[in-house]
Amino acid sequence: MDIHNALKALADKINPLKSHITNEESTKHAFVLPFINLLGYDTFNPTEVVPEFTADIGLKKGEKVDYAIIQNEQPILIIECKYWNTNLDIHNSQLFRYFHTTKTRFALLTNGIEYRFYTDLEEANKMDEKPFLEFDITLLKENTIHEIAKFHKSNFDVEKIVDNASSLKYTKEIKKVLNEELLSPSYDMVKLLTGQVYSGRFTERVHEEFSKLVHKALNQTISDRVNDRLNTALTKEHEKQQEEHPIIEEKESKVITTEEEQDAYRIVVAILRREIPVDRIVARDTQSYFGILLDNNNRKPLCRLYFNGKKKQIGIFKKEKKEQKEHITTIEDIYQFEKELLATIKLYDND
């Protein structure tokens, strides 16, 4: 099994098992050890994976870190584990002390669901305060899986991982700053952008006025870029379908696809593309509703849009693939059903 499928298989076990896991020790056995295994290390081989690895700190002897992965008789990754329901934010100080006493360049803090990888980019042999790689195993993206694969036994290369760690760490931090600016532009951001378009004095009144404009402009820019990419993908898919299934002569169709339905479809695609490729999300309009299918399969509906009547509705498919209709006022209300739409994909995992 490749690492992608192995990670997905482990992630699928998390939610069903959580209620049966009541402490740190069972978290290790159910979640953390399988993760170490899928990285290619034999958890039953004490020359590869050492539980309760001794990391003496000054006069404090017998200090132990939960696991150490060993290569050439030296630790290459030390791992500190916590109970799955634990907030990791207050626990990196313990790992910080352990890191200083070993020759490893990497440390992992995890509760079996959240994983935080650290190194020493800022000062040699001193663990950075912030991780360079951080993820929730139940919400993995392709680029994150690519980074995890670098820790696999067959790929492990200290220098390559360290070289890439700096880029990962600061890219993550910049994305975090950008997200915060999108939600609520800072004073400096508003001043910077206002200065590009407004020649007057930047007063508190100007700041207050332009703060709203900057917030609106930033979010519209992101939305426009997403829509442009979706339009390009939809155009290519349409051209591909025309090449594969050329239209010879058809009777005039009674089905009319409105611009509003197309805009709503793009919103659904924007949500679902986080989990599946765009080309697997296919629109099929009918006289009764506008259907959105997985893999163009009628037996795999992702949702249905009912826009032909006076009131708008979205049909969401839940357990046992039963449709549940929800009223919406505008197509932007579709974003309220993001969690349900993403969950629908999993209904067809075993089909």
Coordinates of C-alpha atoms in Angstrom, one line a residue:
M1 CA 0.0 0.0 0.0
D2 CA 1.4 3.4 -1.0
I3 CA 1.7 6.2 1.6
H4 CA -1.3 8.1 0.2
N5 CA -3.6 5.1 0.7
A6 CA -2.1 4.2 4.0
L7 CA -2.7 7.7 5.4
K8 CA -6.2 7.7 4.1
A9 CA -6.9 4.2 5.7
L10 CA -5.5 5.5 9.0
A11 CA -7.5 8.7 8.8
D12 CA -10.7 6.8 8.2
K13 CA -10.2 4.9 11.5
I14 CA -9.9 8.0 13.6
N15 CA -13.5 9.1 14.2
P16 CA -14.9 5.5 14.7
L17 CA -12.2 4.8 17.3
K18 CA -12.0 8.1 19.2
S19 CA -14.8 7.3 21.7
H20 CA -13.1 4.0 22.7
I21 CA -9.7 5.7 23.4
T22 CA -9.6 7.1 26.9
N23 CA -5.9 7.9 27.6
E24 CA -2.5 8.7 26.2
E25 CA -1.3 5.1 26.1
S26 CA -4.2 3.9 24.0
T27 CA -3.8 6.9 21.7
K28 CA -0.2 5.8 21.0
H29 CA -1.2 2.2 20.1
A30 CA -4.3 3.1 18.0
F31 CA -3.1 6.2 16.2
V32 CA 0.6 7.0 16.6
L33 CA 2.3 3.6 16.2
P34 CA 0.3 3.0 12.9
F35 CA 1.6 6.3 11.6
I36 CA 5.2 5.4 12.4
N37 CA 4.6 2.0 10.7
L38 CA 3.3 3.6 7.5
L39 CA 6.5 5.7 7.4
G40 CA 8.3 2.4 6.9
Y41 CA 9.7 1.9 10.4
D42 CA 9.3 -1.4 12.3
T43 CA 7.8 -0.5 15.6
F44 CA 8.7 -4.0 16.9
N45 CA 12.3 -3.5 16.1
P46 CA 14.1 -1.7 19.0
T47 CA 17.0 -0.8 16.7
E48 CA 14.6 1.2 14.6
V49 CA 12.0 2.5 17.0
V50 CA 12.8 3.0 20.6
P51 CA 10.0 3.5 23.1
E52 CA 10.7 5.6 26.2
F53 CA 13.9 6.9 24.7
T54 CA 16.2 8.4 27.4
A55 CA 16.9 12.1 27.0
D56 CA 18.7 13.2 30.2
I57 CA 18.4 16.9 30.8
G58 CA 21.3 18.4 32.9
L59 CA 21.0 17.1 36.4
K60 CA 17.6 15.5 35.6
K61 CA 18.4 11.9 34.8
G62 CA 15.9 9.4 33.4
E63 CA 13.9 11.9 31.3
K64 CA 12.2 10.0 28.5
V65 CA 10.6 10.9 25.2
D66 CA 7.8 8.6 24.0
Y67 CA 9.6 7.3 20.9
A68 CA 12.8 7.8 18.9
I69 CA 13.3 6.7 15.4
I70 CA 16.9 5.5 15.0
Q71 CA 19.1 5.4 11.9
N72 CA 22.8 4.4 12.1
E73 CA 22.4 4.1 15.9
Q74 CA 21.4 7.8 16.2
P75 CA 18.0 9.3 16.7
I76 CA 16.7 11.0 13.6
L77 CA 13.2 11.9 14.9
I78 CA 12.0 12.1 18.5
I79 CA 8.2 11.9 19.1
E80 CA 6.2 13.1 22.1
C81 CA 2.6 11.9 22.2
K82 CA -0.4 13.2 24.0
Y83 CA -4.0 11.9 24.5
W84 CA -6.0 12.5 21.3
N85 CA -8.3 15.1 22.9
T86 CA -5.4 17.2 24.2
N87 CA -4.6 20.7 23.0
L88 CA -1.0 20.6 21.8
D89 CA -0.4 24.3 22.2
I90 CA 0.9 24.0 25.8
H91 CA 3.0 20.9 25.4
N92 CA 5.9 21.9 23.0
S93 CA 8.1 23.1 25.9
Q94 CA 8.7 19.5 27.1
L95 CA 9.8 18.4 23.6
F96 CA 11.9 21.6 23.4
R97 CA 14.0 20.3 26.4
Y98 CA 14.4 16.8 24.9
F99 CA 15.5 18.2 21.5
H100 CA 18.4 20.0 23.1
T101 CA 19.9 16.8 24.6
T102 CA 19.8 14.6 21.5
K103 CA 21.5 14.8 18.1
T104 CA 18.3 14.7 16.1
R105 CA 17.3 17.5 13.7
F106 CA 13.6 16.7 13.9
A107 CA 11.0 16.4 16.6
L108 CA 7.3 15.5 16.4
L109 CA 4.5 16.5 18.8
T110 CA 1.3 14.7 18.2
N111 CA -2.0 13.6 19.7
G112 CA -2.6 11.1 16.9
I113 CA -4.8 13.5 15.0
E114 CA -2.8 16.7 14.9
Y115 CA 0.9 16.4 13.9
R116 CA 3.5 19.1 14.4
F117 CA 7.1 18.7 13.0
Y118 CA 9.9 20.9 14.3
T119 CA 13.5 21.5 13.5
D120 CA 16.2 24.0 14.4
L121 CA 16.1 26.6 11.6
E122 CA 16.7 29.6 13.8
E123 CA 19.4 28.4 16.1
A124 CA 21.5 25.1 15.8
N125 CA 20.4 22.4 18.2
K126 CA 17.6 24.5 19.6
M127 CA 14.1 23.6 18.6
D128 CA 12.2 26.3 16.9
E129 CA 9.1 27.6 18.7
K130 CA 6.9 27.1 15.6
P131 CA 6.6 23.9 13.6
F132 CA 7.6 23.8 9.9
L133 CA 5.0 21.2 9.1
E134 CA 1.6 21.0 10.7
F135 CA -1.5 19.0 9.7
D136 CA -4.6 17.2 10.8
I137 CA -4.5 13.7 9.5
T138 CA -8.2 13.6 8.9
L139 CA -7.9 16.7 6.6
L140 CA -4.9 15.9 4.5
K141 CA -4.1 17.6 1.2
E142 CA -1.9 16.3 -1.6
N143 CA 0.9 18.8 -1.0
T144 CA 1.0 17.8 2.7
I145 CA 1.1 14.1 1.8
H146 CA 4.1 14.9 -0.4
E147 CA 5.9 16.4 2.6
I148 CA 5.1 13.5 4.9
A149 CA 6.5 11.1 2.4
K150 CA 9.9 12.7 2.8
F151 CA 10.0 11.2 6.3
H152 CA 9.5 7.7 4.9
K153 CA 12.4 5.4 5.7
S154 CA 13.1 4.9 1.9
N155 CA 13.2 8.7 1.3
F156 CA 14.7 10.1 4.5
D157 CA 17.4 12.7 3.8
V158 CA 18.2 15.1 6.6
E159 CA 19.6 17.9 4.4
K160 CA 16.8 17.8 1.9
I161 CA 14.2 18.0 4.6
V162 CA 16.0 20.8 6.4
D163 CA 16.5 22.8 3.2
N164 CA 12.8 22.5 2.4
A165 CA 11.7 23.2 6.0
S166 CA 12.5 26.9 5.9
S167 CA 10.3 27.3 2.8
L168 CA 7.4 25.3 4.4
K169 CA 7.6 27.2 7.7
Y170 CA 7.6 30.7 6.3
T171 CA 5.1 29.9 3.5
K172 CA 2.7 28.6 6.2
E173 CA 3.2 31.7 8.3
I174 CA 2.7 34.0 5.4
K175 CA -0.5 32.2 4.4
K176 CA -1.7 32.6 8.0
V177 CA -1.0 36.3 7.9
L178 CA -2.8 36.6 4.5
N179 CA -5.9 34.7 5.9
E180 CA -6.0 37.1 8.8
E181 CA -5.8 40.1 6.5
L182 CA -8.6 38.7 4.3
L183 CA -10.8 38.3 7.4
S184 CA -9.9 41.7 8.9
P185 CA -7.3 43.9 7.2
S186 CA -4.8 45.4 9.6
Y187 CA -4.1 49.1 9.9
D188 CA -0.8 48.7 8.0
M189 CA -2.4 46.7 5.1
V190 CA -5.2 49.3 4.7
K191 CA -2.7 52.1 4.8
L192 CA -0.4 50.4 2.2
L193 CA -3.2 49.7 -0.3
T194 CA -5.0 53.0 0.3
G195 CA -1.7 54.8 -0.5
Q196 CA -1.7 53.3 -4.0
V197 CA -5.0 54.8 -4.9
Y198 CA -5.7 57.7 -2.7
S199 CA -3.6 60.8 -2.6
G200 CA -5.1 62.6 0.4
R201 CA -3.9 62.4 4.0
F202 CA -4.5 59.1 5.7
T203 CA -6.6 60.1 8.7
E204 CA -8.7 57.9 11.0
R205 CA -11.8 58.7 9.0
V206 CA -10.0 57.6 5.8
H207 CA -8.8 54.5 7.5
E208 CA -12.3 53.6 8.6
E209 CA -13.7 54.2 5.2
F210 CA -11.0 52.3 3.2
S211 CA -10.9 49.5 5.7
K212 CA -14.2 48.2 4.4
L213 CA -13.2 48.8 0.8
V214 CA -9.9 46.9 1.2
H215 CA -11.7 44.0 2.9
K216 CA -14.2 43.9 0.0
A217 CA -11.6 44.2 -2.7
L218 CA -9.3 41.5 -1.2
N219 CA -12.1 39.0 -1.0
Q220 CA -13.5 39.8 -4.5
T221 CA -10.0 39.4 -6.0
I222 CA -9.7 35.9 -4.5
S223 CA -13.3 35.0 -5.6
D224 CA -12.6 36.3 -9.1
R225 CA -9.4 34.2 -9.4
V226 CA -11.2 31.1 -8.2
N227 CA -14.0 31.7 -10.7
D228 CA -11.5 32.3 -13.5
R229 CA -9.8 28.9 -12.8
L230 CA -13.2 27.2 -12.6
N231 CA -14.4 28.7 -15.8
T232 CA -11.2 27.6 -17.6
A233 CA -11.6 24.0 -16.2
L234 CA -15.3 23.9 -17.2
T235 CA -14.5 25.2 -20.7
K236 CA -11.8 22.5 -21.1
E237 CA -14.2 19.8 -19.8
H238 CA -16.9 21.0 -22.2
E239 CA -14.6 21.0 -25.2
K240 CA -13.4 17.5 -24.2
Q241 CA -17.0 16.2 -23.9
Q242 CA -17.8 17.7 -27.3
E243 CA -14.8 16.0 -28.9
E244 CA -15.7 12.6 -27.3
H245 CA -19.5 12.9 -27.9
P246 CA -20.1 15.2 -30.9
I247 CA -23.7 16.5 -31.2
I248 CA -25.2 15.3 -34.4
E249 CA -28.8 16.5 -34.4
E250 CA -30.9 16.9 -31.3
K251 CA -34.5 17.9 -30.8
E252 CA -34.8 21.3 -29.1
S253 CA -34.3 20.8 -25.4
K254 CA -36.8 22.0 -22.8
V255 CA -34.0 22.3 -20.3
I256 CA -32.7 25.8 -19.8
T257 CA -29.6 26.2 -17.7
T258 CA -29.6 29.6 -16.1
E259 CA -26.6 31.8 -15.2
E260 CA -27.6 31.5 -11.6
E261 CA -27.4 27.7 -11.7
Q262 CA -24.0 28.0 -13.3
D263 CA -22.8 30.4 -10.6
A264 CA -24.2 28.0 -7.9
Y265 CA -22.4 25.1 -9.6
R266 CA -19.1 27.0 -9.4
I267 CA -19.6 27.5 -5.7
V268 CA -20.2 23.8 -5.2
V269 CA -17.1 23.0 -7.2
A270 CA -15.0 25.5 -5.2
I271 CA -16.1 23.6 -2.0
L272 CA -15.6 20.0 -3.3
R273 CA -12.3 20.6 -5.2
R274 CA -10.6 20.6 -1.8
E275 CA -11.2 16.8 -1.6
I276 CA -11.5 15.7 -5.2
P277 CA -10.3 16.8 -8.7
V278 CA -12.6 19.2 -10.5
D279 CA -13.0 16.9 -13.5
R280 CA -14.9 14.4 -11.2
I281 CA -17.6 17.0 -10.4
V282 CA -20.1 17.0 -13.3
A283 CA -23.2 19.1 -13.8
R284 CA -26.3 17.6 -15.4
D285 CA -29.4 19.8 -15.7
T286 CA -32.9 18.4 -15.9
Q287 CA -36.4 19.9 -16.1
S288 CA -36.9 19.4 -12.4
Y289 CA -33.5 20.3 -10.9
F290 CA -29.9 21.0 -11.7
G291 CA -27.9 17.9 -10.6
I292 CA -24.3 17.8 -9.6
L293 CA -22.8 14.3 -9.8
L294 CA -19.6 12.4 -8.9
D295 CA -17.9 10.9 -11.9
N296 CA -21.0 11.8 -14.1
N297 CA -22.8 8.9 -12.4
N298 CA -26.5 9.2 -11.7
R299 CA -26.1 6.9 -8.8
K300 CA -23.6 9.3 -7.1
P301 CA -25.4 12.6 -6.7
L302 CA -23.4 15.2 -4.7
C303 CA -26.3 17.6 -4.5
R304 CA -29.3 19.0 -6.4
L305 CA -30.3 22.6 -7.0
Y306 CA -34.0 23.5 -7.2
F307 CA -34.1 27.0 -8.7
N308 CA -37.1 26.7 -11.0
G309 CA -39.7 27.6 -8.4
K310 CA -40.3 30.8 -6.5
K311 CA -38.1 29.6 -3.6
K312 CA -34.6 28.2 -3.9
Q313 CA -33.7 24.9 -2.4
I314 CA -30.5 22.7 -2.3
G315 CA -30.8 18.9 -2.0
I316 CA -28.2 17.5 0.3
F317 CA -27.5 13.7 0.4
K318 CA -26.9 12.2 3.8
K319 CA -26.7 8.7 5.3
E320 CA -28.2 6.0 3.2
K321 CA -28.0 8.5 0.3
K322 CA -31.3 10.0 1.2
E323 CA -31.9 13.5 -0.1
Q324 CA -32.8 16.3 2.3
K325 CA -33.9 19.6 0.9
E326 CA -32.8 22.9 2.5
H327 CA -34.1 26.4 1.7
I328 CA -31.6 29.0 0.7
T329 CA -32.1 32.7 0.0
T330 CA -29.1 33.4 -2.2
I331 CA -26.6 31.1 -3.9
E332 CA -24.0 32.3 -1.4
D333 CA -26.0 30.4 1.3
I334 CA -24.6 27.2 -0.3
Y335 CA -21.4 27.9 1.7
Q336 CA -23.4 27.1 4.8
F337 CA -23.6 23.5 3.7
E338 CA -19.8 23.0 3.1
K339 CA -19.4 20.3 5.8
E340 CA -22.4 18.4 4.4
L341 CA -21.2 18.6 0.8
L342 CA -17.7 17.3 1.7
A343 CA -19.3 14.5 3.8
T344 CA -21.3 13.4 0.7
I345 CA -18.1 12.4 -1.1
K346 CA -17.5 9.7 1.5
L347 CA -20.9 8.1 0.9
Y348 CA -19.4 6.7 -2.3
D349 CA -16.0 5.7 -1.1
N350 CA -16.8 2.0 -1.3
D351 CA -19.0 2.1 -4.4

